[in-house]
Every structure is written in C-alpha cells, then in structure tokens.
Short mmCIF file of C-alpha atoms and ligand atoms in Angstrom, two decimals:
data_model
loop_
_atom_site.label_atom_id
_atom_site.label_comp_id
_atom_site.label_asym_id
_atom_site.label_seq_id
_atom_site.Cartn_x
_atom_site.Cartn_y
_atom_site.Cartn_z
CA UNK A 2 103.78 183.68 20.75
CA UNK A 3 105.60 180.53 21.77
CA UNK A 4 103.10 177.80 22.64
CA UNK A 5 104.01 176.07 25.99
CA UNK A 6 101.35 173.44 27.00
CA UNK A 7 101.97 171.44 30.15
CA UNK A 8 100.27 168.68 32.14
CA UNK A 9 97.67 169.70 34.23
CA UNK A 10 98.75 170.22 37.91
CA UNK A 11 98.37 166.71 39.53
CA UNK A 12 98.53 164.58 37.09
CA UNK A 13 102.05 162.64 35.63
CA UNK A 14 103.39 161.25 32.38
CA UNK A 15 104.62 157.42 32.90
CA UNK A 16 107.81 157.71 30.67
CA UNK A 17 109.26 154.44 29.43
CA UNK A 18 111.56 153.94 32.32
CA UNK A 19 108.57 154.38 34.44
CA UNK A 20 106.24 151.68 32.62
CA UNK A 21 108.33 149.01 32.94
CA UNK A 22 108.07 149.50 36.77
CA UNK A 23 104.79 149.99 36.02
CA UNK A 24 103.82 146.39 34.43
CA UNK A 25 106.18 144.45 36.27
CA UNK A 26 103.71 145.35 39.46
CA UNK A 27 100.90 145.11 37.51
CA UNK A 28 101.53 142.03 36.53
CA UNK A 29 102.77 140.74 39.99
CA UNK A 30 99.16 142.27 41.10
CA UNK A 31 97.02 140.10 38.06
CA UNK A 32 99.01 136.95 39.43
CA UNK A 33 98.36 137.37 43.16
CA UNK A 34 94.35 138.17 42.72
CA UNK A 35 94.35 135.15 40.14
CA UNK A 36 95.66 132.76 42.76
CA UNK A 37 93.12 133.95 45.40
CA UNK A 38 90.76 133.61 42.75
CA UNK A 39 89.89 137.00 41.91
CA UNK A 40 88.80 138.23 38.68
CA UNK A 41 89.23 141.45 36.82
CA UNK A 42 86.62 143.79 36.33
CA UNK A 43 87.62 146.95 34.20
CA UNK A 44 84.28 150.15 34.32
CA UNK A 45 84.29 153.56 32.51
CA UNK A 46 86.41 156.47 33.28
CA UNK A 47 83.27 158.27 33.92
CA UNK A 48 79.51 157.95 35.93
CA UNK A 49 76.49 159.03 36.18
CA UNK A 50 77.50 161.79 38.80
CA UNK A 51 73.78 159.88 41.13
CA UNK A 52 76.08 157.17 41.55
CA UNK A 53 78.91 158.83 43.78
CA UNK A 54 76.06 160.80 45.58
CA UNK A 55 74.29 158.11 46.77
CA UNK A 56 77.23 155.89 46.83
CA UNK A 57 79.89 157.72 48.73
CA UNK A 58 77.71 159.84 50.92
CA UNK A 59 76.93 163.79 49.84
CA UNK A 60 78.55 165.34 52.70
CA UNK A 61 81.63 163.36 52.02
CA UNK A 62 84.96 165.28 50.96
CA UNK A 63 85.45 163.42 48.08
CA UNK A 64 81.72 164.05 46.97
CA UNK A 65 81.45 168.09 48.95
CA UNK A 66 84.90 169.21 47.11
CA UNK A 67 86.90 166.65 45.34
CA UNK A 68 84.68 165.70 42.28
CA UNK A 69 85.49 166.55 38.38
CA UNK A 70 81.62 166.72 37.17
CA UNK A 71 80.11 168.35 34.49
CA UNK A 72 76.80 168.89 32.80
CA UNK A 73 77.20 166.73 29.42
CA UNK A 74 75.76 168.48 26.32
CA UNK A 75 72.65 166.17 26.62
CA UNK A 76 72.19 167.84 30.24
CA UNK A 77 72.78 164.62 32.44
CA UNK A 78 75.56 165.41 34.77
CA UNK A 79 78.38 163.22 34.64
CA UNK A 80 81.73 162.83 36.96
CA UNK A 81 84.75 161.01 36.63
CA UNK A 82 85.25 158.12 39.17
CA UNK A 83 86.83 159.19 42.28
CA UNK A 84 86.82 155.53 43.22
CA UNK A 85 85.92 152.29 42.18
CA UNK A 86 83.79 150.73 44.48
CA UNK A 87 80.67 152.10 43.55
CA UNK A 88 81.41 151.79 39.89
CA UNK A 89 81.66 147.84 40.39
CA UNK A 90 78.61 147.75 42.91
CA UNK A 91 76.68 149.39 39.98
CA UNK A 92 78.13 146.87 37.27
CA UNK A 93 77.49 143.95 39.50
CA UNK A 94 73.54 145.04 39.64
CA UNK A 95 73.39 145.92 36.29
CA UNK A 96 74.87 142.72 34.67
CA UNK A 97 72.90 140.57 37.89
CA UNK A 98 76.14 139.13 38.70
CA UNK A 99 74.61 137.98 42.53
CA UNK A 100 72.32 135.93 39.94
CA UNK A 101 74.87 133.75 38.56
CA UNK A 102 76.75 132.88 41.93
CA UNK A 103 76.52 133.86 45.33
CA UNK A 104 80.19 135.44 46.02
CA UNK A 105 81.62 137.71 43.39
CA UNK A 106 85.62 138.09 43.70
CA UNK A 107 87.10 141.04 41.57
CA UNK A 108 89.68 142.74 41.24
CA UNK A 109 90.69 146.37 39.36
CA UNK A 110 93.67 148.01 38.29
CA UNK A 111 92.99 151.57 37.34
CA UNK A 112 93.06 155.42 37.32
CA UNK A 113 91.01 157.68 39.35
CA UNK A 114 90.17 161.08 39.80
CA UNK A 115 90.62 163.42 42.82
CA UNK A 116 90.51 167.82 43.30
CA UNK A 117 92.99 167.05 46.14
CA UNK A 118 95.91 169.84 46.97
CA UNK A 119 98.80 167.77 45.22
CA UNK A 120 101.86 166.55 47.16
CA UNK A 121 104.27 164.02 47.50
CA UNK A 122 101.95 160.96 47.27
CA UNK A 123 98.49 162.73 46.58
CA UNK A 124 97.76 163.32 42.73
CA UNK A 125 94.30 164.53 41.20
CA UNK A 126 95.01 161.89 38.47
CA UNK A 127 95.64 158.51 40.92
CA UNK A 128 95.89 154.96 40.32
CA UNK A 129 94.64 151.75 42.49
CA UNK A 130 94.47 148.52 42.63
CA UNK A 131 91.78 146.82 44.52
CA UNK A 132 89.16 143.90 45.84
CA UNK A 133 85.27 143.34 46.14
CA UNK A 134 84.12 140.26 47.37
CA UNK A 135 80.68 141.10 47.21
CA UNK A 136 78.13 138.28 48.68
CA UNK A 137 79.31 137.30 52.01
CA UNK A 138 77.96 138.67 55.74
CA UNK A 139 80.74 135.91 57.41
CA UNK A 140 83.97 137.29 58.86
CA UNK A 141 86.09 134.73 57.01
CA UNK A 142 85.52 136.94 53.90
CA UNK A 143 86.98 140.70 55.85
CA UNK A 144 89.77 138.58 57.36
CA UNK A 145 90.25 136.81 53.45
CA UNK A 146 90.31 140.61 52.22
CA UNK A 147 92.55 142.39 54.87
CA UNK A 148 95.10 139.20 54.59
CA UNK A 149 95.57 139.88 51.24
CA UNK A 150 96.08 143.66 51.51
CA UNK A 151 99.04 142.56 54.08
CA UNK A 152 100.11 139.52 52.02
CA UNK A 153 100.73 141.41 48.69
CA UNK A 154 102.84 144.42 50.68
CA UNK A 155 104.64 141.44 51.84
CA UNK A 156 104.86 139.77 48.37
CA UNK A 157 106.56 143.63 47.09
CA UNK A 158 109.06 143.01 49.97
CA UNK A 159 107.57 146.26 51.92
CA UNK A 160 107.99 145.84 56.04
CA UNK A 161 107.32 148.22 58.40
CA UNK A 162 103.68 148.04 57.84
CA UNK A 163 100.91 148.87 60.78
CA UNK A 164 97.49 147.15 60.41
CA UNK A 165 94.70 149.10 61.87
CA UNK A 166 91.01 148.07 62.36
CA UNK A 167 87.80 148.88 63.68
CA UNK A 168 84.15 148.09 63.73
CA UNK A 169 81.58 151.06 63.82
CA UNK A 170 78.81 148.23 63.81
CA UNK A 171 75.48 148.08 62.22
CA UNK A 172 73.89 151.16 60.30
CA UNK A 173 70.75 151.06 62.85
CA UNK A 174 73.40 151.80 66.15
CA UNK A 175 74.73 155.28 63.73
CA UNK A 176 71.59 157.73 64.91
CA UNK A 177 71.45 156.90 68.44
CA UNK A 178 76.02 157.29 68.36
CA UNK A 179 75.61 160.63 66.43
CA UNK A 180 73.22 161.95 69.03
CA UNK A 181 75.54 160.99 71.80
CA UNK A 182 78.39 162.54 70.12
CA UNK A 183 77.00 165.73 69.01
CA UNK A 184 75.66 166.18 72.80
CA UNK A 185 79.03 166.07 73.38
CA UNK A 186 80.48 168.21 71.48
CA UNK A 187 77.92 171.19 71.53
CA UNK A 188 78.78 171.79 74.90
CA UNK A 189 80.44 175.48 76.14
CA UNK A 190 83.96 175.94 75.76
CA UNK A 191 84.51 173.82 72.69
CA UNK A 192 86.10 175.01 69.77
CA UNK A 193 86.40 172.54 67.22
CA UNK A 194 87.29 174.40 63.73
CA UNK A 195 84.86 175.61 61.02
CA UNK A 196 84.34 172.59 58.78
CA UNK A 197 83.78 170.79 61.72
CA UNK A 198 81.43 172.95 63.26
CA UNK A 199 79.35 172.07 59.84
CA UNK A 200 80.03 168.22 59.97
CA UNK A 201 78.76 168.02 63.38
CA UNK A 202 75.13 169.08 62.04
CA UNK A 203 75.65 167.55 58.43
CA UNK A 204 77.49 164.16 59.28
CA UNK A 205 79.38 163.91 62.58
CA UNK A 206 81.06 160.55 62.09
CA UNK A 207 83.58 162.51 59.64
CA UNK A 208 84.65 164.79 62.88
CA UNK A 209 87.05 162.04 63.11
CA UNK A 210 88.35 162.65 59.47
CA UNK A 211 90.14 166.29 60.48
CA UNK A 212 93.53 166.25 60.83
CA UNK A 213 94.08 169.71 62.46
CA UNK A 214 95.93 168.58 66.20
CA UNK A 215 93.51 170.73 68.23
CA UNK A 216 90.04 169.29 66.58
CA UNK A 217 92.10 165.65 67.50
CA UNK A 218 92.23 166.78 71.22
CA UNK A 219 88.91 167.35 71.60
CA UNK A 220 87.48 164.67 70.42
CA UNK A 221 90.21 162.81 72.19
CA UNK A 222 89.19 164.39 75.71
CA UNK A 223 85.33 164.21 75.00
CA UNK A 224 84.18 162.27 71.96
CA UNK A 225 82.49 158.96 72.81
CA UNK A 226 83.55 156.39 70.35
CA UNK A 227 81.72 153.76 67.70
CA UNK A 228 83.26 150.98 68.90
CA UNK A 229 81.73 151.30 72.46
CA UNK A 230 77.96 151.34 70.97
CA UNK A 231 78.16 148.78 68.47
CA UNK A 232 75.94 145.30 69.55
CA UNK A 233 76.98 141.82 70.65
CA UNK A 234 76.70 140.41 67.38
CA UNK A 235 78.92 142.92 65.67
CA UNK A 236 81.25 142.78 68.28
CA UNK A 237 81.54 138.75 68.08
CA UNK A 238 81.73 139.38 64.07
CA UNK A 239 84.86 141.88 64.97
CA UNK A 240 86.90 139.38 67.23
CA UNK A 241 86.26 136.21 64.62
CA UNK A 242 87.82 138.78 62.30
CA UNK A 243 90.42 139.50 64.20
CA UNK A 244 91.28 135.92 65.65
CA UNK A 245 91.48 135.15 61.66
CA UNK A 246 94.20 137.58 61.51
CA UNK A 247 96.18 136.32 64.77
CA UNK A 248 96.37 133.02 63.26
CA UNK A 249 97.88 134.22 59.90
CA UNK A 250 100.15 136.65 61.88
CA UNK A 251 99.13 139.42 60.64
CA UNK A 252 100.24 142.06 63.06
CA UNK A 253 96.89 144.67 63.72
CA UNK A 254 96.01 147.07 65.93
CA UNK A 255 93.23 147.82 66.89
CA UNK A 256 92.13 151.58 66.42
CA UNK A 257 88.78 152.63 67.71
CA UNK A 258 89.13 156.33 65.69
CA UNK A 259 89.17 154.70 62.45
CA UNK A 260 85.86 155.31 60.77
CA UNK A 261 87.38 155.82 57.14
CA UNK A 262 86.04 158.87 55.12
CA UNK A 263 83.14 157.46 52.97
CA UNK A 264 79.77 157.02 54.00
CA UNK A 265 79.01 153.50 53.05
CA UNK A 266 80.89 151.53 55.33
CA UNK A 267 79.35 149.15 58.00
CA UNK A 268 80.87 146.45 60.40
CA UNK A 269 84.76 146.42 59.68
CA UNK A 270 86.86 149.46 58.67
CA UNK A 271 91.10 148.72 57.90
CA UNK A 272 93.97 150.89 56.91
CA UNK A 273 97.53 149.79 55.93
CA UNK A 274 99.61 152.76 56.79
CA UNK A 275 103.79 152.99 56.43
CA UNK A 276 106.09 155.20 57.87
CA UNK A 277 107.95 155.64 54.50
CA UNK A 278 105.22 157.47 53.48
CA UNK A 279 105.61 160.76 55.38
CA UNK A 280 102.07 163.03 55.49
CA UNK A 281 100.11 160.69 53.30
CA UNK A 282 100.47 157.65 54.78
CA UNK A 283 97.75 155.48 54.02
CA UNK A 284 98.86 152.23 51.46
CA UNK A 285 95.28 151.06 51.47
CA UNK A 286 92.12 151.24 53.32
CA UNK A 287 88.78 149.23 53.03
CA UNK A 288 85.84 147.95 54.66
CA UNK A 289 82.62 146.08 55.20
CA UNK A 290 79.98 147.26 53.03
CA UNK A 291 76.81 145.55 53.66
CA UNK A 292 74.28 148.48 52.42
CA UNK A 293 75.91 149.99 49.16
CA UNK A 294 74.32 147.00 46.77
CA UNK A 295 71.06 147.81 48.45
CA UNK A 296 71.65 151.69 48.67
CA UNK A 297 71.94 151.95 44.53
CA UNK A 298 69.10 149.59 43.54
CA UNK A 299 70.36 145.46 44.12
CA UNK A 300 69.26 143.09 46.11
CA UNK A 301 70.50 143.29 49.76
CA UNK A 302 73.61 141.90 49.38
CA UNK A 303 76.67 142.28 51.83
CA UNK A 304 80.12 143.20 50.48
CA UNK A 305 83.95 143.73 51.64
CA UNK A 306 86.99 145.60 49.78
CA UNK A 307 89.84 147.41 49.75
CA UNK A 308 91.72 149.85 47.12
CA UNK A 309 95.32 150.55 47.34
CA UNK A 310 97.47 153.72 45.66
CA UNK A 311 99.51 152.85 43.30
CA UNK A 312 101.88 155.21 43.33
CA UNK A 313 102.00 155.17 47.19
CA UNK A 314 103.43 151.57 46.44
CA UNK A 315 105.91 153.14 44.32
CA UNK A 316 107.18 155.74 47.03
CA UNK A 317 107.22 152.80 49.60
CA UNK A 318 109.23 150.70 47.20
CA UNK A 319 111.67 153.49 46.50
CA UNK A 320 112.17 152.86 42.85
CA UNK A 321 110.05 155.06 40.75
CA UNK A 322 112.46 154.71 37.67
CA UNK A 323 114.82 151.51 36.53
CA UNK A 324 117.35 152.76 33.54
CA UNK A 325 117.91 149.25 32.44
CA UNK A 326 115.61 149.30 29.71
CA UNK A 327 114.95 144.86 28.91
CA UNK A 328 117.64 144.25 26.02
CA UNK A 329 116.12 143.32 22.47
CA UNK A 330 117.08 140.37 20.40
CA UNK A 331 117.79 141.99 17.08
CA UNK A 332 118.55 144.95 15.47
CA UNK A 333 118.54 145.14 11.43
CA UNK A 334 120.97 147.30 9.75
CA UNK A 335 119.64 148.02 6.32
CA UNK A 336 121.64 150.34 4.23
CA UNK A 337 119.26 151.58 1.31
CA UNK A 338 116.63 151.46 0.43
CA UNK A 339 116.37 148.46 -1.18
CA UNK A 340 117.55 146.67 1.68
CA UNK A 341 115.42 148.73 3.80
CA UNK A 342 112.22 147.23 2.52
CA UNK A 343 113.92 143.58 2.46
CA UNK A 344 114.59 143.91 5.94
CA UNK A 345 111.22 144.69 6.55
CA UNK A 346 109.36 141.58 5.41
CA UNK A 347 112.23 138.98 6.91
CA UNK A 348 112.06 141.23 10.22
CA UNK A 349 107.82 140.12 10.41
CA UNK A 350 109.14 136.61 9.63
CA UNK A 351 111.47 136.07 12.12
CA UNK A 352 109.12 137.85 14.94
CA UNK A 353 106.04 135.56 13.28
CA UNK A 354 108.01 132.35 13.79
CA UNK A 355 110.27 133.07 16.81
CA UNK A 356 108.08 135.76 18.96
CA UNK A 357 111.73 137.65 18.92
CA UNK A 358 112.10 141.00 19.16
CA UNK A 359 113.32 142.95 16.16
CA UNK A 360 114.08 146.11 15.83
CA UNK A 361 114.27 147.93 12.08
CA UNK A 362 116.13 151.25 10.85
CA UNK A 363 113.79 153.93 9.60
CA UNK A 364 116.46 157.14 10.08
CA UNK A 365 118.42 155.92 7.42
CA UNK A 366 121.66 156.27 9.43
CA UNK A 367 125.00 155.11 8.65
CA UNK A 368 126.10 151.59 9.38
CA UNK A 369 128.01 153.02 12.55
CA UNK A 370 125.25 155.07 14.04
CA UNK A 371 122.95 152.23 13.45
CA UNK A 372 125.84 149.74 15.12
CA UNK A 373 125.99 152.33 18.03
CA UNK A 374 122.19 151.70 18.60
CA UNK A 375 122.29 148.50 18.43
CA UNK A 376 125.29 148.70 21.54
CA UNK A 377 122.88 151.05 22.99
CA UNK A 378 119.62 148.48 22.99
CA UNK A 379 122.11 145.90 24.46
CA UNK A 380 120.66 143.42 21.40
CA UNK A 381 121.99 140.30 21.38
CA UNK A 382 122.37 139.71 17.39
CA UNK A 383 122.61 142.64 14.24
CA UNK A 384 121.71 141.36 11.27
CA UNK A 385 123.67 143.44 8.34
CA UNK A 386 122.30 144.05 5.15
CA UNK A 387 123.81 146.39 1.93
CA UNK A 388 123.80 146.47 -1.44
CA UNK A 389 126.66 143.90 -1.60
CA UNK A 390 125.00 141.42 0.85
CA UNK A 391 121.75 142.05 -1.59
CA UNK A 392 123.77 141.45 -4.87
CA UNK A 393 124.50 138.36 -3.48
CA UNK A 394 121.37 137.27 -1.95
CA UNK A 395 122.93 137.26 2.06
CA UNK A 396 123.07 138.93 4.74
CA UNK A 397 125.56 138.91 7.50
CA UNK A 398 124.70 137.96 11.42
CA UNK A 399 126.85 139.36 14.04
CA UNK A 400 126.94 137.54 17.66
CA UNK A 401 127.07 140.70 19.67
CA UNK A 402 128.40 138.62 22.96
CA UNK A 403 130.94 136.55 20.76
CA UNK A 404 131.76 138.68 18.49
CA UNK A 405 131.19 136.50 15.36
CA UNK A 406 130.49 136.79 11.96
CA UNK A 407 128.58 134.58 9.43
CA UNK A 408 126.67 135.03 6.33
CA UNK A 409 123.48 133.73 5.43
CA UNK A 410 121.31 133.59 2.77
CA UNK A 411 118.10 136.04 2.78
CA UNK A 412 116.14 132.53 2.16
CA UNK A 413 117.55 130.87 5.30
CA UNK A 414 117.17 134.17 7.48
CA UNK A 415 114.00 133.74 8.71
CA UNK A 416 114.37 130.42 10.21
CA UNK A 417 118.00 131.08 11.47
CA UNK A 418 117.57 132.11 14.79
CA UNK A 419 116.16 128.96 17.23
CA UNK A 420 115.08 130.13 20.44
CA UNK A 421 117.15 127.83 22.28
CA UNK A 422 120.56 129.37 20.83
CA UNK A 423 119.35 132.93 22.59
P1 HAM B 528 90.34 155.49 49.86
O1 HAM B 528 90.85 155.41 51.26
O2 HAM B 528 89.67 156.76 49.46
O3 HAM B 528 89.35 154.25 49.67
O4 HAM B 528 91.53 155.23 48.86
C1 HAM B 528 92.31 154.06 48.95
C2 HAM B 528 93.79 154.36 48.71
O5 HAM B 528 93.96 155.09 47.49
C3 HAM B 528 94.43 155.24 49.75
O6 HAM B 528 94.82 154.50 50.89
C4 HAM B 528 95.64 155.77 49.00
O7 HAM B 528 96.69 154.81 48.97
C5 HAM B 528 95.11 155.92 47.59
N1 HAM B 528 94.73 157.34 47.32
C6 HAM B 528 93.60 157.97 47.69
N2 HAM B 528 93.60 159.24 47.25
C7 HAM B 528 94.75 159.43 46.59
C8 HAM B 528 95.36 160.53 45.89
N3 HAM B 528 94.74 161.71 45.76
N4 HAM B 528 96.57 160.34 45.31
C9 HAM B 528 97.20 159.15 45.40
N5 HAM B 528 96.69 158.07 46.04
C10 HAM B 528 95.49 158.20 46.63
C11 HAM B 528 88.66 153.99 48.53
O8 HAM B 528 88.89 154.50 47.46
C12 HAM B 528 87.66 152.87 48.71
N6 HAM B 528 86.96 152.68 47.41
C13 HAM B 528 88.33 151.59 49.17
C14 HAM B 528 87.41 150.42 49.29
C15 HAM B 528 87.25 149.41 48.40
N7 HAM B 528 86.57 150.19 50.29
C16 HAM B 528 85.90 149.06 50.05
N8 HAM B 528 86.30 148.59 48.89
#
C-alpha cells in the first residue's frame, strides 16, 4: 500500500519562498519592539494545562473546546499554548522579574495552538507576535501599547485599519453587571441560541462573543452594556487613554460591545480589525490585565498587551510568496573529485574571511548543468575548477555581470574576493 502522509488539517509548511517573507517581518518586528524598548521573551511550546484554566477563564472557548491537552505518561496533564500571555505572566513570577525592576517590556514572536474550524485566516497551528508591559496601573502604558499595535500596521504600509476600544472597568463592578444582564435576558420571549442559553448561567459577559445575527439583535435591543456600570475612576482612566491616542492620531472608535473573549481582562479592551480580512477580521486584540499576575500566584501587579496573527498580516499585506529568491555570491564548479574536495576547504576560507556566500557542487554535474545553476542562483561570480586548472595549481573566476575571465592561483583564492569589489 502506497504511503501518503499529509499535514495535519490546519496547520502549513513555510516553503523557502515563504520564509524569506517570513524573516524579513520578523525582523522588521525585533527592530520596532527594540526601539520602544521591548525585549524578547521566548516560553515552551507546552504548559501545565492549570495555567490556561486559571489563566484564560474555564468557560472560555479557547479553554471549553479549543485546547490540544493530554495526560503525559507521568499523569500531569499538559496543553500546548493557545496563547502567550499567560505563559509570560507565569515566567515573569517564576524568574521574579517584578523584583528586578518595576515595568517589564517584552515582546514574543511565536507559534500557537488552536482546535478552531480552519479557514482563510484561522489555522489550528497560528503564529503571533506580541507585547506585555507588565507593572504599570497608569494609562500612559495602554495608550504606549495600543500606539504601537497601530504604529507597526503603519510601519508594514497596511491602511484601512479601524481602532476599537472599550473599558469593562474594575473586576468588583462584573457581579453586580452580570446580574443586570442576565435579568435581562431571562425574560419571556427571548430566544438567544443554545450555547448562549449556557453562557448566560456559566459566564454571561461572553454573550457578546456569538456571532450568530439574531443572538446580536437581542442583545442589541435589550442587553445593558459594561461600559455604562463601570466607576468614575475607570472611566477617567478610559478618556486619559483615549486623549493619548487623539494626540498621536490614532484614529479609534469607541465600541462599547467589545469585551474580548478571555476572562482575564480588566479596564481597557482594543481590537485592530481590517476590511481585507473578510470573516476573520481581527489583526490584533489586547487589553488591561491587572489580575492575571495575582490570579496565578505573583504579587498584585497590573499588566497591558496585545498579540497579533501573523499570518493575518500576511493576508493583509497580500504577498504570501516572493519568487525572487536573494542572489548568492558564488558558486564553485568543481569537476572531480579531486577538485571537489579542493573546492571545499577554499569555499570555508573565503566564507571565514569575507562572510560571502558560497555555494559548492555535490551532484557531480557537468560543467554546463552546474553553469546553468549558477544562472539560476543569479550568483554574481563562478569560480571554475578541473583537473587542468588543478595540474596547474589555478582556478579560473568568471564575472557573471561582465562577463570576464581570469585565473588565479588556488593560494591567492581565498583572499581574492574584497567585499568592496561585490
Ligand atoms: P486573541 O484575540 O485570542 O488574543 O488573539 C490575538 C490575534 O491572534 C487575533 O487578533 C488574530 O489575529 C490571531 N489569531 C487568533 N486565533 C487565530 C487562529 N486560529 N488562526 C490565525 N490567527 C489567529 C490573545 O491571544 C491575547 N493573548 C492577546 C493579549 C496579549 N492580550 C493581552 N496581551
């Protein structure tokens, strides 16, 4: 029987036309957070599966029906990260980072994991890049972190980009809302579907998560909203926030619906949305989080992020794949094996000395095939080397732009390229 493995549904191989794209963001990404003086923070592929219980919230859909867990042959059991804000909240109490200073900027580039129904933009396999400043209660610090989710869409030349916010306040205002809001909505002649029927018991503040149009109208017509019970102080935290963003232009909107589906948010909730998108239109989202340090075991210590999908980047960008591979400096023909293991030892020399790039033979092709690839990598010198060229201790280097031909001696090869004269 023919053997015909595949990827597993959700997931994507990056093929080298792909990774290029790939770093070149990546690398724009390292530069921006190192300039706003962020630093990296890189945690394991998988948890404890505690953490994302108490983290994200139980009756969460990530947490409910989105998890990969399973019980590890020792018998804890063990998930892979569905996000990566309560991986670095658990690194930054385990290594005491709020000892050492009193704000902690990082910054992660990295994969996630997701049971999601795949489609254009939503993979079970995911990447994001994202911030925690974790240490600051002052609104200076959201408006710092939602100008720099706008600021690096900007800095990818994306426009068309819609700024929501919110506030749904202090934890101790959430009981008194939810009781408001499920009198609301247990009242005759509402039919809001079945998984919302269960959240209003479980955890009403995700009502606002469902996207079915008829659960939208109801809450619409009858649903009182956070914004309108949070206190004075929270709502003067909200406009400093958002007079922070008026003076760096950042174009928002305020949206009193968005309440953002994971448990541990306090104070400000944002999502970056584009219309490029389609269905899954969210860029980024993030949030106060002034309980989570507390929540898994730290100090009380308030904190503000935001993640971003990668590959919704991509689709806004519109360039998932670039077919100009970067050209190479050298390829060495060898033509025997002799040769072949000559070239070898001056090819380490002249990447030791010069950094260049070169590139060896090992199909043992004829000089014209290996001349073809060398047209094909768009190198800018072939260095030739044969039996002849060996018998008399040269080799020959071709200018591919030029067109010229000189010999050298194997001796003088490794010094003979300058980096100036590429
Ligand atoms: P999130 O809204 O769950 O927040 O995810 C953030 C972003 O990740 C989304 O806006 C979207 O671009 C991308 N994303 C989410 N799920 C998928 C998927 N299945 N496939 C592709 N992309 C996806 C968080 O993860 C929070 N940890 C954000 C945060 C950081 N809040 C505070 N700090």
């Amino acid at each position: 029987m023919m053997i015909n493995i595949k990827n597993i549904k959700g997931t994507k191989d990056l093929l080298p036309n792909e990774t290029i794209n790939w770093r070149q963001i990546e690398n724009i990404i390292h530069h921006f957070m190192e300039v706003h003086g962020y630093s990296e923070i890189r945690t394991p592929v998988f948890e404890n599966t505690k953490l994302f219980h108490r983290g994200i919230g139980e009756n969460t859909d990530i947490v409910s029906k989105e998890m990969y867990s399973w019980t590890d042959r020792g018998g804890d059991s063990l998930t892979l990260r569905p996000e990566l804000t309560a991986p670095v909240v658990r690194s930054y109490i385990q290594h005491k980072m709020g000892k050492s200073r009193p704000l902690n900027r990082l910054y992660y580039i990295d994969s996630l994991f997701r049971r999601e129904r795949p489609q254009k933009g939503r993979l079970r396999q995911f990447h994001q890049f994202g911030i925690e400043a974790i240490g600051s209660p002052f609104p200076e610090q959201d408006a710092e972190v939602i100008t720099m989710a706008y600021k690096i869409y900007e800095t990818f030349g994306i426009k068309d980009l819609s700024v929501r916010i919110n506030s749904i306040g202090s934890p101790e205002i959430r009981t008194p809302y939810l009781k408001k809001l499920r009198d609301a909505l247990t009242v005759k002649n509402i039919n809001l579907c079945n998984t919302c029927q269960k959240r209003i018991n479980k955890n009403a503040l995700r009502l606002f998560d469902c996207k079915k149009i008829s659960c939208q109208k109801i809450l619409d017509n009858n649903a009182p909203l956070i914004f309108d019970f949070i206190n004075k102080n929270d709502r003067l935290h909200f406009e400093k926030v958002v007079s922070i963003l008026k003076q760096m232009q950042i174009p928002y909107k305020h949206d009193p619906k968005l309440v953002r589906g994971l448990d541990y948010y306090t104070h400000t909730t944002f999502e970056i949305t584009s219309s490029e998108l389609g269905a899954q239109d969210a860029l980024c989202g993030g949030g106060r989080y002034d309980k989570l340090v507390e929540n898994l075991g730290g100090d009380p210590t308030p904190a503000v992020g935001f993640a971003a999908g990668i590959e919704r980047l991509f689709i806004a960008l519109g360039k998932e794949t670039n077919p100009h591979p970067p050209p190479g400096n050298i390829y060495f023909i060898t033509l025997g094996e002799e040769a072949t293991q000559k070239g070898f030892v001056i090819s380490e020399k002249i990447r030791e000395k010069h950094g260049l790039s070169v590139i060896n033979e090992t199909l043992q092709r004829s000089m014209k095939a290996q001349m073809r690839e060398a047209n094909r990598l768009k190198v800018q010198y072939v260095i030739i080397l044969g039996d002849n060229e060996i018998k008399k201790d040269l080799a020959i280097v071709k200018n591919m732009d030029s067109g010229q031909q000189e010999e050298v001696s194997l001796k003088k090869l490794p010094n003979h390229f300058m980096i100036d004269s590429l």
